[in-house]
mmCIF file of C-alpha atoms in Angstrom:
data_model
loop_
_atom_site.group_PDB
_atom_site.id
_atom_site.type_symbol
_atom_site.label_atom_id
_atom_site.label_comp_id
_atom_site.label_asym_id
_atom_site.label_seq_id
_atom_site.Cartn_x
_atom_site.Cartn_y
_atom_site.Cartn_z
ATOM 1 C CA MET A 33 120.837 146.112 110.319
ATOM 2 C CA PRO A 34 120.046 143.495 107.337
ATOM 3 C CA GLY A 35 116.404 144.710 106.101
ATOM 4 C CA SER A 36 116.171 147.786 106.000
ATOM 5 C CA GLN A 37 116.649 148.783 102.538
ATOM 6 C CA PRO A 38 113.859 147.895 99.766
ATOM 7 C CA ALA A 39 115.339 145.674 98.009
ATOM 8 C CA LYS A 40 116.329 145.920 94.242
ATOM 9 C CA GLY A 41 113.506 144.342 91.463
ATOM 10 C CA ALA A 42 111.631 142.820 94.933
ATOM 11 C CA ALA A 43 107.792 143.113 94.887
ATOM 12 C CA PRO A 44 106.578 145.821 97.027
ATOM 13 C CA GLY A 45 106.973 145.235 100.752
ATOM 14 C CA LEU A 46 109.397 143.058 100.818
ATOM 15 C CA ASP A 47 113.022 144.308 101.731
ATOM 16 C CA SER A 48 116.129 142.882 101.684
ATOM 17 C CA LEU A 49 116.232 140.605 104.937
ATOM 18 C CA ASP A 50 112.460 138.867 103.830
ATOM 19 C CA LEU A 51 114.635 138.365 99.997
ATOM 20 C CA ASP A 52 117.990 136.625 102.401
ATOM 21 C CA ILE A 53 114.819 134.301 104.974
ATOM 22 C CA LEU A 54 112.827 133.402 101.280
ATOM 23 C CA ARG A 55 116.716 132.397 99.950
ATOM 24 C CA ALA A 56 117.546 130.253 103.293
ATOM 25 C CA LEU A 57 114.465 128.620 103.826
ATOM 26 C CA GLY A 58 113.884 128.193 100.092
ATOM 27 C CA ALA A 59 117.320 125.834 100.094
ATOM 28 C CA ASP A 60 116.508 123.879 102.811
ATOM 29 C CA GLY A 61 112.833 124.428 104.490
ATOM 30 C CA ARG A 62 114.194 122.466 107.619
ATOM 31 C CA LEU A 63 116.306 125.043 109.173
ATOM 32 C CA THR A 64 114.775 126.205 112.730
ATOM 33 C CA ASN A 65 114.842 129.797 113.660
ATOM 34 C CA LYS A 66 117.183 129.985 115.991
ATOM 35 C CA ALA A 67 119.726 128.464 112.659
ATOM 36 C CA LEU A 68 118.025 130.655 110.074
ATOM 37 C CA ALA A 69 118.451 133.639 112.398
ATOM 38 C CA SER A 70 122.101 133.153 113.589
ATOM 39 C CA ARG A 71 122.411 132.307 109.705
ATOM 40 C CA LEU A 72 121.757 136.108 108.914
ATOM 41 C CA GLY A 73 122.730 137.723 111.502
ATOM 42 C CA VAL A 74 119.553 138.464 113.084
ATOM 43 C CA ALA A 75 117.757 138.135 116.215
ATOM 44 C CA GLU A 76 115.376 135.146 116.983
ATOM 45 C CA SER A 77 112.317 137.182 117.534
ATOM 46 C CA THR A 78 112.989 139.272 114.664
ATOM 47 C CA CYS A 79 113.377 136.129 112.452
ATOM 48 C CA ALA A 80 110.388 134.414 113.790
ATOM 49 C CA TYR A 81 107.939 137.818 113.201
ATOM 50 C CA ARG A 82 109.929 138.315 109.478
ATOM 51 C CA VAL A 83 108.638 134.648 108.918
ATOM 52 C CA ARG A 84 105.322 135.021 110.484
ATOM 53 C CA SER A 85 104.791 137.916 108.220
ATOM 54 C CA LEU A 86 105.489 136.452 105.475
ATOM 55 C CA ARG A 87 103.743 133.434 106.044
ATOM 56 C CA ASP A 88 100.980 136.013 107.200
ATOM 57 C CA ARG A 89 100.607 138.324 103.585
ATOM 58 C CA GLY A 90 100.450 135.231 101.188
ATOM 59 C CA VAL A 91 104.378 135.186 100.515
ATOM 60 C CA VAL A 92 104.679 131.747 102.279
ATOM 61 C CA VAL A 93 102.380 129.520 101.470
ATOM 62 C CA GLY A 94 103.082 126.856 102.983
ATOM 63 C CA THR A 95 105.662 124.017 103.029
ATOM 64 C CA SER A 96 106.772 120.675 101.196
ATOM 65 C CA VAL A 97 108.375 117.111 101.321
ATOM 66 C CA GLN A 98 109.842 116.338 98.256
ATOM 67 C CA VAL A 99 109.243 113.208 97.410
ATOM 68 C CA ASP A 100 112.123 110.899 94.744
ATOM 69 C CA VAL A 101 108.902 109.181 93.299
ATOM 70 C CA ALA A 102 110.663 105.817 91.264
ATOM 71 C CA ALA A 103 112.146 105.466 95.085
ATOM 72 C CA LEU A 104 108.000 104.803 95.223
ATOM 73 C CA GLY A 105 108.202 102.826 92.305
ATOM 74 C CA PHE A 106 106.766 105.173 90.210
ATOM 75 C CA PRO A 107 110.681 105.725 88.008
ATOM 76 C CA LEU A 108 109.146 106.419 83.914
ATOM 77 C CA GLN A 109 108.374 110.171 84.146
ATOM 78 C CA ALA A 110 106.870 111.670 80.787
ATOM 79 C CA VAL A 111 105.298 115.235 79.795
ATOM 80 C CA ILE A 112 102.114 115.148 78.169
ATOM 81 C CA LYS A 113 100.763 117.635 76.254
ATOM 82 C CA VAL A 114 96.963 118.198 75.125
ATOM 83 C CA ARG A 115 95.410 120.283 73.379
ATOM 84 C CA LEU A 116 91.522 120.664 73.400
ATOM 85 C CA GLY A 117 88.573 120.453 70.457
ATOM 86 C CA SER A 118 86.974 123.649 72.106
ATOM 87 C CA HIS A 119 87.719 126.452 74.019
ATOM 88 C CA ASP A 120 84.565 127.039 76.193
ATOM 89 C CA HIS A 121 85.654 128.026 79.662
ATOM 90 C CA GLN A 122 83.585 125.805 81.546
ATOM 91 C CA HIS A 123 84.545 122.212 79.461
ATOM 92 C CA VAL A 124 88.483 123.999 80.358
ATOM 93 C CA THR A 125 88.068 124.254 84.256
ATOM 94 C CA THR A 126 85.963 121.149 84.031
ATOM 95 C CA LEU A 127 89.515 118.945 82.295
ATOM 96 C CA TYR A 128 91.390 120.864 84.476
ATOM 97 C CA ASP A 129 89.437 119.686 88.204
ATOM 98 C CA ALA A 130 89.801 116.240 86.609
ATOM 99 C CA LEU A 131 93.615 116.041 85.163
ATOM 100 C CA VAL A 132 94.940 117.611 88.878
ATOM 101 C CA GLU A 133 93.222 114.753 90.160
ATOM 102 C CA ALA A 134 94.340 111.468 87.912
ATOM 103 C CA PRO A 135 96.734 109.754 89.202
ATOM 104 C CA GLY A 136 100.750 109.541 88.525
ATOM 105 C CA VAL A 137 99.740 113.258 87.387
ATOM 106 C CA LEU A 138 102.252 115.440 89.549
ATOM 107 C CA GLN A 139 102.343 118.860 88.258
ATOM 108 C CA ALA A 140 99.501 120.430 85.502
ATOM 109 C CA LEU A 141 100.003 123.529 84.343
ATOM 110 C CA HIS A 142 97.511 125.651 82.296
ATOM 111 C CA VAL A 143 99.780 126.745 78.657
ATOM 112 C CA ALA A 144 98.879 129.598 76.010
ATOM 113 C CA GLY A 145 99.893 128.261 72.712
ATOM 114 C CA GLU A 146 99.433 125.392 70.450
ATOM 115 C CA ASP A 147 98.902 123.006 73.287
ATOM 116 C CA ASP A 148 96.438 123.666 76.056
ATOM 117 C CA PHE A 149 97.493 122.258 79.286
ATOM 118 C CA HIS A 150 101.100 120.126 79.723
ATOM 119 C CA LEU A 151 101.336 117.019 82.442
ATOM 120 C CA LEU A 152 103.907 115.679 84.470
ATOM 121 C CA VAL A 153 102.953 112.630 85.268
ATOM 122 C CA ALA A 154 104.836 109.710 86.986
ATOM 123 C CA VAL A 155 103.955 106.339 86.416
ATOM 124 C CA ALA A 156 105.167 102.628 87.388
ATOM 125 C CA ASP A 157 105.954 101.471 83.365
ATOM 126 C CA PRO A 158 104.979 102.612 79.499
ATOM 127 C CA GLU A 159 102.068 100.146 80.232
ATOM 128 C CA ALA A 160 100.743 103.169 83.280
ATOM 129 C CA LEU A 161 101.545 105.350 80.993
ATOM 130 C CA ARG A 162 99.613 103.961 77.851
ATOM 131 C CA ASP A 163 96.826 103.239 80.492
ATOM 132 C CA LEU A 164 97.202 107.210 81.917
ATOM 133 C CA VAL A 165 96.881 108.964 79.137
ATOM 134 C CA LEU A 166 93.485 106.375 77.702
ATOM 135 C CA GLU A 167 92.103 106.403 80.829
ATOM 136 C CA HIS A 168 91.929 110.197 82.164
ATOM 137 C CA VAL A 169 92.881 112.308 79.921
ATOM 138 C CA THR A 170 91.897 111.398 76.012
ATOM 139 C CA VAL A 171 88.385 110.315 78.106
ATOM 140 C CA HIS A 172 87.082 113.788 77.689
ATOM 141 C CA PRO A 173 85.128 114.801 74.986
ATOM 142 C CA VAL A 174 86.887 118.350 75.013
ATOM 143 C CA VAL A 175 90.411 116.948 74.186
ATOM 144 C CA ARG A 176 91.142 117.021 70.376
ATOM 145 C CA SER A 177 94.906 115.323 70.995
ATOM 146 C CA THR A 178 97.924 114.276 73.075
ATOM 147 C CA GLU A 179 101.598 113.773 72.549
ATOM 148 C CA THR A 180 103.830 112.234 74.950
ATOM 149 C CA GLN A 181 107.405 112.726 75.527
ATOM 150 C CA LEU A 182 109.230 111.059 78.084
ATOM 151 C CA VAL A 183 111.617 112.169 81.206
ATOM 152 C CA PHE A 184 115.518 111.340 81.032
ATOM 153 C CA GLU A 185 116.260 113.749 83.620
ATOM 154 C CA ARG A 186 114.932 116.510 85.928
ATOM 155 C CA ARG A 187 116.401 119.620 87.785
ATOM 156 C CA LYS A 188 115.253 121.654 89.736
ATOM 157 C CA GLY A 189 115.924 125.599 88.692
ATOM 158 C CA ARG A 190 117.540 127.943 90.614
ATOM 159 C CA GLY A 191 114.532 130.048 91.034
ATOM 160 C CA VAL A 192 113.598 133.498 90.963
ATOM 161 C CA LEU A 193 115.783 134.386 93.948
#
């Protein structure tokens, strides 16, 4: 039966069936339990139990819809690199909380290195990008500087599975 052996390089407690489930749902999160079970060659009850277990253990943390932000009127994407003047824990946390709530921020990464944050943003036009930086990023006293890079194209990576 699939899933009886621990998978090479897998997190503890995940076997090959768990990883097969994650791969299939990662490729198409809309799969029904019946279709998923059929694809993997396991009983529907086994599949449902495994998916529930993956959720309960925090391996599957939710489901989401991918939205074409350009179709919503936000065709310009950019990465805003943010550098801080000080790294007081409370200031960093407060800034991070504010950045993720700024309009147009798709993703905020707290990073190591020369930069402190990388923001992936989507906006309507260059003026909106400028306004986002001036009204929601550089207004924070802890921000020393920013650098903005336009995104020409974005592709989803293969992932870890």
